[in-house]
Coordinates of C-alpha atoms and ligand atoms in Angstrom, one line a residue:
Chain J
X76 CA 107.8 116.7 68.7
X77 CA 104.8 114.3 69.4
X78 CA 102.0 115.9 70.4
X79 CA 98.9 113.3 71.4
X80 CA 95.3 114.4 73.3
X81 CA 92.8 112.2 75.1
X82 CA 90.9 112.0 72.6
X83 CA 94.0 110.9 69.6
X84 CA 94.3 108.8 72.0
X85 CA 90.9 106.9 72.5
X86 CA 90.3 106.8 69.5
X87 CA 92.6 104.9 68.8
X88 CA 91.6 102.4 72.0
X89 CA 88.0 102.3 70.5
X90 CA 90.0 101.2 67.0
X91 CA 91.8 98.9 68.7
X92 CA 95.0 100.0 68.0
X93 CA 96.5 101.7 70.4
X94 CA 99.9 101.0 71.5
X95 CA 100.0 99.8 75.8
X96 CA 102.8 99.1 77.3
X97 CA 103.8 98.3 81.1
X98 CA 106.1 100.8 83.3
X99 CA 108.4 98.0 82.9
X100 CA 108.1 97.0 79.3
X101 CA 108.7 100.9 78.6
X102 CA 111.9 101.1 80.4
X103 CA 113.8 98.4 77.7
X104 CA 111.7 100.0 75.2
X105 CA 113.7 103.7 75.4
X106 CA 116.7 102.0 76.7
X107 CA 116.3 100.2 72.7
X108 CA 114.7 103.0 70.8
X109 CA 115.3 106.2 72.8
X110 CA 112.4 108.5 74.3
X111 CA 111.4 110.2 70.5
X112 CA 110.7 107.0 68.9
X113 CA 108.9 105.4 71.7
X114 CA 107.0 108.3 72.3
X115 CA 105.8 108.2 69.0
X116 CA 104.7 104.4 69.1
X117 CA 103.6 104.2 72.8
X118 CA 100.3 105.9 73.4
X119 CA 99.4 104.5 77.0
X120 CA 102.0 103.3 80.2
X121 CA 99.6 101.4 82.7
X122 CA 101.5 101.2 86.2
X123 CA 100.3 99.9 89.5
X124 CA 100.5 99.1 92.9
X125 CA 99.4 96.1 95.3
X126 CA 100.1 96.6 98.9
X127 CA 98.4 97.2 102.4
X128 CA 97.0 100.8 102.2
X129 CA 95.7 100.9 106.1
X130 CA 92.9 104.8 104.8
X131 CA 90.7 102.2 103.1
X132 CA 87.3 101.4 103.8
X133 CA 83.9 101.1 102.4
X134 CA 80.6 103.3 102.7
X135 CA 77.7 101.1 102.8
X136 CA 74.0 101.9 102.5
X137 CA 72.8 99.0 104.3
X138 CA 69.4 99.3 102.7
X139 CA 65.5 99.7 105.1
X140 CA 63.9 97.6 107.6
X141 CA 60.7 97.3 108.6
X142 CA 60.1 99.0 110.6
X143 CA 62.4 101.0 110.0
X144 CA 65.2 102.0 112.0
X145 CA 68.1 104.6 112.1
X146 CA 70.9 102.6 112.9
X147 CA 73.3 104.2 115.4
X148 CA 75.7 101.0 116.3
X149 CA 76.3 99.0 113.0
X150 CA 78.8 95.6 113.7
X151 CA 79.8 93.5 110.6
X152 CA 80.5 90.1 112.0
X153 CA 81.8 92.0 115.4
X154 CA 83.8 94.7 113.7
X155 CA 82.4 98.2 113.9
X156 CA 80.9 100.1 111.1
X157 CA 80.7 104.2 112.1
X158 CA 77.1 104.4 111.5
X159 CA 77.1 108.5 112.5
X160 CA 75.1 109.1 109.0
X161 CA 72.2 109.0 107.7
X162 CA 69.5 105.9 108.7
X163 CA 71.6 102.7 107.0
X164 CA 74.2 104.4 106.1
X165 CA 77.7 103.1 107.7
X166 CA 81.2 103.4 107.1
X167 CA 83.8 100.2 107.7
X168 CA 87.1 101.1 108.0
X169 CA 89.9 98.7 106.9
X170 CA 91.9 98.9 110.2
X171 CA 88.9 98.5 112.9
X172 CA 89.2 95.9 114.7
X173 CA 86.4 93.6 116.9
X174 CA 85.6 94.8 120.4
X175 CA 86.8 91.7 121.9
X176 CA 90.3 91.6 120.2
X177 CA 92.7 91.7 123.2
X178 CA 95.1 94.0 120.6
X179 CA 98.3 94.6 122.1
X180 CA 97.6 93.5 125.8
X181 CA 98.7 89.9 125.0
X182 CA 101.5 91.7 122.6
X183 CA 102.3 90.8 120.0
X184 CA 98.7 91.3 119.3
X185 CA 97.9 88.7 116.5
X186 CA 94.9 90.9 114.9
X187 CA 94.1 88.3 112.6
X188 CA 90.7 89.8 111.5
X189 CA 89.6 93.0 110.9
X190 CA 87.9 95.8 108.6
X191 CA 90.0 94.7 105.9
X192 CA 89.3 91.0 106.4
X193 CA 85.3 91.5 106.3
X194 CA 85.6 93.7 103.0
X195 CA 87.6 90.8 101.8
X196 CA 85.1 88.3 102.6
X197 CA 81.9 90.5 101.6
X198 CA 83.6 90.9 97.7
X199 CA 84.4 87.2 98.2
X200 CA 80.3 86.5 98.0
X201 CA 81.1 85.1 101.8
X202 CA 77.8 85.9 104.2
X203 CA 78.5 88.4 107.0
X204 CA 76.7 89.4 110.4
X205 CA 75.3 92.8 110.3
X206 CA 74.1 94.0 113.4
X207 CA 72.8 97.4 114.6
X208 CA 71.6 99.3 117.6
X209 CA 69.5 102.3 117.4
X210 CA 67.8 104.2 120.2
X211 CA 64.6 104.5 118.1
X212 CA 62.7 107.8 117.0
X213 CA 58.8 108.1 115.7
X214 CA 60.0 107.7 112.2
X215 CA 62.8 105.1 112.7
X216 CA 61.0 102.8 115.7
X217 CA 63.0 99.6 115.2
X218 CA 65.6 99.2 118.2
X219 CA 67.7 96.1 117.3
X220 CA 68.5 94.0 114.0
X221 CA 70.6 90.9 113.4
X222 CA 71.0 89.5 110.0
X223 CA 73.1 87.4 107.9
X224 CA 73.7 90.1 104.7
X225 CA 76.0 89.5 101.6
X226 CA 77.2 92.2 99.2
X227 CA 74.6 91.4 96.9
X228 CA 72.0 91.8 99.4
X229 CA 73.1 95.6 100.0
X230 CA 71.5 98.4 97.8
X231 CA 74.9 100.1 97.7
X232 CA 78.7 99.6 98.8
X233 CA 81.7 102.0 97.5
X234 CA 85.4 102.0 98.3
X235 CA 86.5 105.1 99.5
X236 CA 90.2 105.1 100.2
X237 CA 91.3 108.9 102.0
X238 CA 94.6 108.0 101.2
X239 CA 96.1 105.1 98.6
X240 CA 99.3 105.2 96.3
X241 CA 101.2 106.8 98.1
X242 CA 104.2 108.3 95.6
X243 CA 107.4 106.9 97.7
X244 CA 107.7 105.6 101.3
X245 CA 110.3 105.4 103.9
X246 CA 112.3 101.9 104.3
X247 CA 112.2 100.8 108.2
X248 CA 115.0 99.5 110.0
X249 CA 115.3 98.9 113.7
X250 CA 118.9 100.9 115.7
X251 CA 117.6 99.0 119.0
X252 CA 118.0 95.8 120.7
X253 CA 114.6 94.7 120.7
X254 CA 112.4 93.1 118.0
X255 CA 110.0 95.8 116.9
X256 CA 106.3 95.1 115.5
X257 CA 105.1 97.9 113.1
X258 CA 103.1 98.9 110.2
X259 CA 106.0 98.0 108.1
X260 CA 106.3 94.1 109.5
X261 CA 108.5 92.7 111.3
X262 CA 111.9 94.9 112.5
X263 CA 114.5 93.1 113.8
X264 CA 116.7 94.6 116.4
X265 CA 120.0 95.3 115.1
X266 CA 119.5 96.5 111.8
X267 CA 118.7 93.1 111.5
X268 CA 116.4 93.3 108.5
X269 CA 115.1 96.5 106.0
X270 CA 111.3 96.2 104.8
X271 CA 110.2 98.8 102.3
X272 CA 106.6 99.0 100.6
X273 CA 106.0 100.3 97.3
X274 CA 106.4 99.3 93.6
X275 CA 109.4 101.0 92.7
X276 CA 109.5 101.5 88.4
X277 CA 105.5 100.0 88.3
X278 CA 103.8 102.7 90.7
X279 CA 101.6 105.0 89.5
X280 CA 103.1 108.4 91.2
X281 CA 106.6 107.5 90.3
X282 CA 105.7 107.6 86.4
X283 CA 103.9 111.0 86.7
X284 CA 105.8 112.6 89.4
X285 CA 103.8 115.9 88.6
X286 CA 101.1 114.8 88.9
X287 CA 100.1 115.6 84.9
X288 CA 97.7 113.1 83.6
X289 CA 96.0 111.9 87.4
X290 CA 93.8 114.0 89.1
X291 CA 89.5 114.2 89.8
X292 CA 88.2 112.2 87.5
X293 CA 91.1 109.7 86.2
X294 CA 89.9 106.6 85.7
X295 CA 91.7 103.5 86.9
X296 CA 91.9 99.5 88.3
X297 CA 90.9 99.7 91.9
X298 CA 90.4 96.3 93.8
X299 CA 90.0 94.5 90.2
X300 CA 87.3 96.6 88.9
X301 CA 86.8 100.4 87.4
X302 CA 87.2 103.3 90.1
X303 CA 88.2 106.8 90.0
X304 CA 91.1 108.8 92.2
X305 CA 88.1 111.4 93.3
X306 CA 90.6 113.6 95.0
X307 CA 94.2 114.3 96.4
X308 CA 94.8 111.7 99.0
X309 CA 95.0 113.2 102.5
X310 CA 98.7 113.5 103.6
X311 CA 98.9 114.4 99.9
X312 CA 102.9 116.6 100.6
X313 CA 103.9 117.1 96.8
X314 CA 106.7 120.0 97.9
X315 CA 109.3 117.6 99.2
X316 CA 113.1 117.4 97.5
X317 CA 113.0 115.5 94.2
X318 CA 115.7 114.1 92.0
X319 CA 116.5 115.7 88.6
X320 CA 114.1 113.4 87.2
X321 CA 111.4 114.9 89.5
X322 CA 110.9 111.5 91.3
X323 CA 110.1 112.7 95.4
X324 CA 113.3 111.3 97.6
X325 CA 110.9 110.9 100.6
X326 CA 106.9 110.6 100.7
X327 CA 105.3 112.9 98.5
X328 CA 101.7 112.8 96.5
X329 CA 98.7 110.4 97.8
X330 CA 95.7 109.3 95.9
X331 CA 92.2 109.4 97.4
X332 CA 90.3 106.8 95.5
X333 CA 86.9 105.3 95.1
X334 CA 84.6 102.5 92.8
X335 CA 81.9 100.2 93.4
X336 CA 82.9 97.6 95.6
X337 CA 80.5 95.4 93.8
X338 CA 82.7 94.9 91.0
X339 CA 86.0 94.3 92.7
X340 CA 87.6 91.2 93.1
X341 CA 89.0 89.6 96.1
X342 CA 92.0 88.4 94.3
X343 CA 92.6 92.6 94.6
X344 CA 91.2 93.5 97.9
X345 CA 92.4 91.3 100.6
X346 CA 92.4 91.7 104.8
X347 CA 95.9 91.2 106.2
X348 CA 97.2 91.5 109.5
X349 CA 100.1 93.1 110.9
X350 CA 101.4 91.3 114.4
X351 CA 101.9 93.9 117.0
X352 CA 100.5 96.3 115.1
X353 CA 96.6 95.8 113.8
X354 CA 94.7 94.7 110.4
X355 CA 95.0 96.4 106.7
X356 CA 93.8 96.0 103.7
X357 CA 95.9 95.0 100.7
X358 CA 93.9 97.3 97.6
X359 CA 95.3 96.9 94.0
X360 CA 95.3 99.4 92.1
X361 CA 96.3 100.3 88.1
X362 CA 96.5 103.9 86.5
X363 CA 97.3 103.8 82.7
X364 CA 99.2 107.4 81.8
X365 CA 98.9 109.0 78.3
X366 CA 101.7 109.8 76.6
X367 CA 100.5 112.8 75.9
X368 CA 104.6 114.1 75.3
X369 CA 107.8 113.2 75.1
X370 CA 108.2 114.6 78.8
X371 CA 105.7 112.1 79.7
X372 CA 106.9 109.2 78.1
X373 CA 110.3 110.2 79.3
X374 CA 108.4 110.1 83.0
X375 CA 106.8 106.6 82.8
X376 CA 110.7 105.5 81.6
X377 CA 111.5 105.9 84.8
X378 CA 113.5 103.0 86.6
X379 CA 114.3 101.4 89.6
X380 CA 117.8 102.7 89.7
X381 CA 116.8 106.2 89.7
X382 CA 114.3 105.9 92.1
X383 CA 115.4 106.6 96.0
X384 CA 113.9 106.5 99.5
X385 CA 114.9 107.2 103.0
X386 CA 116.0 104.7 105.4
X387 CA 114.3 105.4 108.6
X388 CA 114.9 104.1 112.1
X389 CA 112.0 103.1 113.8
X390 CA 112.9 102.6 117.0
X391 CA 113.5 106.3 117.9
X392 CA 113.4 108.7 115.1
X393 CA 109.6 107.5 113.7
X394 CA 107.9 107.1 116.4
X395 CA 108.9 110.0 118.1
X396 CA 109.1 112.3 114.8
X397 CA 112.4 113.1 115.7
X398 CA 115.9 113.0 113.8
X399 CA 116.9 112.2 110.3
X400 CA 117.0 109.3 108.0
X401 CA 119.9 107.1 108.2
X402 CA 120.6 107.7 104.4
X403 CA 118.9 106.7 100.4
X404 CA 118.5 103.6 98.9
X405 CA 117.7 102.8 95.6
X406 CA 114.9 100.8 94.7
X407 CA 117.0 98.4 92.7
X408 CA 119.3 98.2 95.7
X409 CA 116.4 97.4 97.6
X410 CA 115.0 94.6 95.3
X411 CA 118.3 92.9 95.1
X412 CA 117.7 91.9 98.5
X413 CA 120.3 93.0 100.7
X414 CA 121.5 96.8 101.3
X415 CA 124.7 98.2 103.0
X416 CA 124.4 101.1 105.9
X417 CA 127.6 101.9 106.9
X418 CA 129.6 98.9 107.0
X419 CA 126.5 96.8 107.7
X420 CA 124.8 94.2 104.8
X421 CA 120.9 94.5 106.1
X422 CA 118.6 92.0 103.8
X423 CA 115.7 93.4 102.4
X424 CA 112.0 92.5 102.8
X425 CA 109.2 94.2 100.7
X426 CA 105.4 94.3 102.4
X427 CA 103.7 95.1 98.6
X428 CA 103.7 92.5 96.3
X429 CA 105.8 93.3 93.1
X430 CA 104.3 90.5 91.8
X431 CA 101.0 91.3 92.0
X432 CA 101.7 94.7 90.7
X433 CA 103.3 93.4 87.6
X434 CA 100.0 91.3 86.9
X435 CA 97.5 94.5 87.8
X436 CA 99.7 96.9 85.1
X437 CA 99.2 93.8 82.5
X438 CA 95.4 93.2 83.2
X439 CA 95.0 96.5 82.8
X440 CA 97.0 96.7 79.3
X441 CA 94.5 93.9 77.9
X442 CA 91.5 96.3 79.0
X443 CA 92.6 99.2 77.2
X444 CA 94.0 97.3 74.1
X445 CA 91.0 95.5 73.9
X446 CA 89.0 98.9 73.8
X447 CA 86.8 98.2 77.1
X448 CA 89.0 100.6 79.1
X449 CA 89.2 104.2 77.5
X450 CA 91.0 107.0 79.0
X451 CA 89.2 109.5 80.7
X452 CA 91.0 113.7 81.1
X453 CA 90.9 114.5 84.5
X454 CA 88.9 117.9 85.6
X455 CA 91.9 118.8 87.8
X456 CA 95.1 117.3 88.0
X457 CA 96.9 116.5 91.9
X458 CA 98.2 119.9 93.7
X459 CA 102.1 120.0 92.4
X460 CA 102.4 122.6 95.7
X461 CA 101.6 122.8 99.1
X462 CA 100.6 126.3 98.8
X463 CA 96.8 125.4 98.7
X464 CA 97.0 122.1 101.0
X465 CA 98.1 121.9 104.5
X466 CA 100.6 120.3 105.6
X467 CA 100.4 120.9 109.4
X468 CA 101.2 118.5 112.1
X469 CA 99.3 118.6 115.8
X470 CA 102.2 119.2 118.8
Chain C
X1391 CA 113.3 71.2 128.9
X1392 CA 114.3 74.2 130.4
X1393 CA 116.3 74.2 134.0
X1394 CA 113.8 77.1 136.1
X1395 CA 116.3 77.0 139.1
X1396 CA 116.7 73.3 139.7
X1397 CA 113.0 72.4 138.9
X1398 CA 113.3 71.1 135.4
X1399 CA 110.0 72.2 133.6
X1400 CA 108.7 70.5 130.3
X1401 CA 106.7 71.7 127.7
X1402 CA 105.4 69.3 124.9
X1403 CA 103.3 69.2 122.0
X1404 CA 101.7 65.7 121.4
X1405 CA 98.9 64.2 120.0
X1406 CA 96.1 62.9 122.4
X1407 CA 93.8 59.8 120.9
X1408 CA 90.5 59.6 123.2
X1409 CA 88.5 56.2 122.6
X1410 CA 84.9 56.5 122.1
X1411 CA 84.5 55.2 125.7
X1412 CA 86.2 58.1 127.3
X1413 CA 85.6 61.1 125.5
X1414 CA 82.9 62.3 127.8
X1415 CA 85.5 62.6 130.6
X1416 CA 87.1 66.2 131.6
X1417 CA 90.7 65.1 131.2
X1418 CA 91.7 68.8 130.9
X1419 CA 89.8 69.4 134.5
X1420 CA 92.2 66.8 136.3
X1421 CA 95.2 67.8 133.9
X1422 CA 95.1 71.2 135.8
X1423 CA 94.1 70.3 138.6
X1424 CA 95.6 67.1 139.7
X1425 CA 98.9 67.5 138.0
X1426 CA 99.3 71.3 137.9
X1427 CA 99.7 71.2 134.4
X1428 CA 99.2 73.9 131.7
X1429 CA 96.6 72.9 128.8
X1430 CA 96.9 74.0 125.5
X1431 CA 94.6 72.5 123.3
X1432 CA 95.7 73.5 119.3
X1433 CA 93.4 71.4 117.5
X1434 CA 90.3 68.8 118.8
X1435 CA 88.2 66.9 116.4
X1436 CA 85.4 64.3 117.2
X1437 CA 84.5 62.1 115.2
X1438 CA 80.7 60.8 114.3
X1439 CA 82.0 57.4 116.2
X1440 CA 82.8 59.8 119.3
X1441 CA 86.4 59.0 119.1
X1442 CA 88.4 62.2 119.9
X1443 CA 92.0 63.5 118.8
X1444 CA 93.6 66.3 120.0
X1445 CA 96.9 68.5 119.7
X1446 CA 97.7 69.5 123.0
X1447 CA 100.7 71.4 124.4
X1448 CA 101.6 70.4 128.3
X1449 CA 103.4 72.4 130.2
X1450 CA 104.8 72.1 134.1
X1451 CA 107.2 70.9 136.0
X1452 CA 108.9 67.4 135.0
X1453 CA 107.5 64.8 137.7
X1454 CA 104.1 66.3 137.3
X1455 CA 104.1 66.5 133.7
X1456 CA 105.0 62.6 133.8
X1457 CA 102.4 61.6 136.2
X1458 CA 100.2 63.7 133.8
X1459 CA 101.1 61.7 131.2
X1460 CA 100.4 57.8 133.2
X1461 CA 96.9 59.3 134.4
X1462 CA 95.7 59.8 130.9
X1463 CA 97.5 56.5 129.6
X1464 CA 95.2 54.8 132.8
X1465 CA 92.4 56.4 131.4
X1466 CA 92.9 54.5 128.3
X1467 CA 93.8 57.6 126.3
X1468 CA 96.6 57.0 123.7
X1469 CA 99.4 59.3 123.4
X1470 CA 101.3 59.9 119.8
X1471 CA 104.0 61.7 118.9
X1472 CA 103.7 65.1 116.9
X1473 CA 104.4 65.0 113.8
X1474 CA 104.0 68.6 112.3
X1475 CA 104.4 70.3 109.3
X1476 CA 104.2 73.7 108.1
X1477 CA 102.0 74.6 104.4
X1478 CA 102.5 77.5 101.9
X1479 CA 98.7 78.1 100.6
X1480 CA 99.3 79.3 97.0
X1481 CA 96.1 80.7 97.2
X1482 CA 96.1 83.0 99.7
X1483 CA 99.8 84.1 99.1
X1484 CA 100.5 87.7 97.8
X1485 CA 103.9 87.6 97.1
X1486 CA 104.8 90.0 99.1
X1487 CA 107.6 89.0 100.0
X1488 CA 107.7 89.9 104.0
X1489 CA 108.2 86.3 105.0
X1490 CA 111.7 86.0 103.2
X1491 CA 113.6 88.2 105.8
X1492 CA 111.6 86.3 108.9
X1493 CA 112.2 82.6 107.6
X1494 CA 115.6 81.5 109.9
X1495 CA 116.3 78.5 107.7
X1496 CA 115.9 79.8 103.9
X1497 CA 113.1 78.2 103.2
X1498 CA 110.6 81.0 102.0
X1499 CA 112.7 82.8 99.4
X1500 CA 111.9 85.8 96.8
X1501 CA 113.1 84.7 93.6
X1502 CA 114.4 87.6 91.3
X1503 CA 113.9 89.0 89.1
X1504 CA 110.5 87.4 89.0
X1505 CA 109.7 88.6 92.4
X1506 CA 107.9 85.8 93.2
X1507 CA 108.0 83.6 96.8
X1508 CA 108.8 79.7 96.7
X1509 CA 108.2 77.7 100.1
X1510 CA 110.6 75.1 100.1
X1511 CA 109.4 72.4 102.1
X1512 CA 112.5 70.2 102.8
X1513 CA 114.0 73.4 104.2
X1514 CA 111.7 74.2 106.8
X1515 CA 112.8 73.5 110.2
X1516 CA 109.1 74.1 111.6
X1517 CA 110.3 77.2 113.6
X1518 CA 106.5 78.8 112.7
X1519 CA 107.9 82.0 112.9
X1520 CA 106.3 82.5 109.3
X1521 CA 102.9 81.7 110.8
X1522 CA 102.5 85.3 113.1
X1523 CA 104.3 86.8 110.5
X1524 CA 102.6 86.5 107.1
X1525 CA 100.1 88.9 106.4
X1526 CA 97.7 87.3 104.2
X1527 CA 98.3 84.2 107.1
X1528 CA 99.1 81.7 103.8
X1529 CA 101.3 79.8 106.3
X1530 CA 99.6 77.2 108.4
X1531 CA 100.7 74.5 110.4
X1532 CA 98.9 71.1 110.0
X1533 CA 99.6 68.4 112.6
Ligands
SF4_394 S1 104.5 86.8 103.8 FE1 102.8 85.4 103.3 S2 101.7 86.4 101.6 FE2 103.7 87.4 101.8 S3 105.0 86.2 100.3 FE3 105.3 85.2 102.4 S4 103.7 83.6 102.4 FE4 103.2 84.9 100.7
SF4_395 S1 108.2 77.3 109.9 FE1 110.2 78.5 110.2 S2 111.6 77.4 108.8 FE2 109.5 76.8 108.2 S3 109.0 78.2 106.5 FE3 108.2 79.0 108.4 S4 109.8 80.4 109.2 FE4 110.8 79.1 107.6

């Protein structure tokens, strides 16, 4: 039996000799060795994710003026910040978009800038427009500012994402006639194309399906820097069915994350824009998982033929929350590039990058086997039931 | 050209050349008004010389899109044809891969198992559809 804590394992990070491996390199490792062997050589599995996670944004404290003022409007080059906090405090959501966007009267709205593009530019070093309104108090007198800022120039700036990683996702097809424009691209009508959105073997809730090493506290690669997943994500649903491998068959556990934005990178945090349907930001994100077990190592072995998600028309039974999904796909199916429903060949599209996945779980391998990324326990692991978290939907 | 019920209507994309001597003039003013035509400017550039080059798309019905087309030729303004093409910029590209399903004519591809996305220029019919479509926008058409 292999038996290995957080602190076996640092120690051997701070000695430079643990043992990290990829989701993916792990999978031809126990398909070589078998899970004991492996288990006993592989201390860390880093996975991750790159995609468009649309509950993203930043808090900002947009530091004092003088006068000073208690900012109750704040615009960053036209998109709106929700400044209902404290004086120059503001929050910038990934998916606001400017006032002035027409949206979806001219449809297909283009949105091609947004929340997620102005994070993407402040990270970059780029200049943005602040401008705030305030109604003005004895304390707080000053009425109106207008100011070129950069992230620098801020006194503070944290990602807080409500909802990131989430563990599975639905793959979108379109039963109607007409082209449809959603958060999952492009749908033609038809059945005439499949998009699906997450990392498959490499994502980080699909090698812990538990939930036993992330939780409060875990320490990961968010946006290209350090963060921490500070809570369940919202929508967080962890009592769905599961395979015999526990891997969720339908959208299951969610990650709320956070990390100084100041760190990031925009290589890892970038705007992107959905036509018809609005702006996102694209977050990457790494989370290394100890093998603390066999059971875990077994976990993070996990692979793209085991892994399945719903196909879901959204045409009729999304939007209107109605009906069932049209059947389960594998992930390696999906990756291949074409599926078959029914009698019908649908090629696939994914809206994460794979790619850029791969390269976050190997950046994040070189931290930790070069010691400057240690493991941290966390002080409570992800609800593994509903019982304690709602679930409820509005009628 | 499209056939709107026995008025043939035209809609072009060109490229406009405006000598130094003329690029004061509101040639869109009289294009809409004179010839009924429908403007769409996709590019302009003057230069420090105050020579002016635009992509324009003109739309409206055939005899008034040709008159359109004398007037500005009068005016001494030189008319080119488009030559377009559409760029893959590495930079801003994900890989994500949402393009390959969109792209009619093969020409944006996810290679497996590397997952990565080529742009293969000398298939690319210029359909832009890739333009709207990417969501990091790494697809740009340069005239
Ligand atoms: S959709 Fe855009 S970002 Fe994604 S792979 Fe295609 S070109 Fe690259
Ligand atoms: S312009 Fe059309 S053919 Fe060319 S790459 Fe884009 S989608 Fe493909």
């Amino acid at each position: 039996m292999v038996k290995k804590t957080y602190e076996e394992i640092n120690a051997k990070i701070r000695a430079g000799e643990a043992v990290v491996v990829t989701a993916e390199e792990v999978i031809s490792m126990v398909r070589e060795k078998g899970i004991e062997e492996t288990a006993a050589t592989v201390d860390v599995v880093t996975t991750a994710t790159f995609g468009p996670m649309c509950s993203s944004g930043v808090f900002f404290n947009l530091g004092h003026t003088k006068p000073r003022m208690k900012m109750s409007r704040v615009f960053l080059n036209g998109v709106e910040a929700y400044a209902g906090l404290a004086a120059v405090d503001a929050y910038l959501g990934a998916t606001q978009i400017p006032e002035t966007d027409v949206a979806n009267k001219a449809f297909p709205g283009e949105f091609n800038y947004g929340g997620g593009h102005v994070i993407e530019e402040l990270v970059e070093g780029k200049e943005v427009l602040l401008e705030a309104l305030a109604y003005g108090t004895d304390c707080y007198p000053r009425k109106k500012l207008e100011k070129m800022i950069r992230l620098e120039d801020i006194p503070q700036a944290i990602l807080f994402n409500p909802r990131n990683g989430y563990q599975n996702y639905n793959v979108a097809v379109n039963l109607s006639d007409r082209t449809l424009y959603t958060y999952m691209g492009i749908l033609k009508p038809g059945m005439g194309n499949a998009n699906y959105s997450t990392s498959g073997q490499l994502s980080p809730l699909f090698n812990d399906p538990y939930y036993r090493t992330i939780g409060m506290g875990t320490k990961i690669f968010l946006g290209g820097g350090v963060g921490y997943v500070s809570w369940y994500g919202t929508q967080h649903h962890p009592d769905v069915s599961r395979g015999e491998n526990g891997v969720p068959v339908s959208p299951a556990g969610t990650l709320a994350v956070m990390g100084d934005l100041k760190q990031m990178s925009s290589r890892w945090l970038r705007g992107v824009s959905f036509l018809g349907y609005g702006v996102s930001l694209m977050v990457g994100i790494g989370i290394p998982i100890p093998v603390l077990d066999e059971e875990m190592l077994k976990f993070t072995a996990v692979s793209d033929e085991e892994i399945f998600a719903p196909i879901v028309d959204y045409s009729e039974s999304y939007p209107q929350g109605v009906g069932e999904p049209l059947g389960q796909v594998s992930y390696a199916q999906l990756k291949s590039g074409e599926i078959t429903i029914g009698d019908r060949v649908v090629p696939t599209a994914p809206l994460s990058s794979y790619f850029g996945s791969r390269q976050i779980a190997v950046i994040l391998k070189e931290w930790i086997k070069n010691g400057e990324f240690l493991l941290t326990k966390p002080v409570f692991t992800l609800p593994v039931s509903s019982e304690k978290v709602d679930f409820k939907g509005l009628a | 050209m499209l056939n709107t019920g026995g008025v043939y209507s035209v809609k072009q994309k060109m490229v406009l050349y405006f000598p130094s001597t003329v690029t004061e003039q509101p040639f869109t003013y009289y294009l809409i008004k004179d010839y009924n035509l429908m403007v769409n400017i996709l590019k302009a550039h003057i230069n420090p010389r105050k020579e002016g080059r635009a992509v324009v798309e003109l739309s409206g019905e055939k005899k008034d899109f040709l008159a359109g087309l004398d007037f500005l030729q009068s005016r001494g303004v030189k008319i080119f044809p488009l030559e377009q093409e559409i760029v893959w910029v590495e930079e801003r590209c994900t890989h994500c891969g949402a393009c390959s399903v969109i792209c009619p004519a093969g020409a944006l591809v996810l290679e497996r198992p590397d997952m990565t996305v080529k742009f293969l220029n000398e298939k690319c019919i210029v359909c832009e559809h890739c333009i709207k479509a990417c969501p990091s926008r790494a697809m740009e058409a340069r005239y």
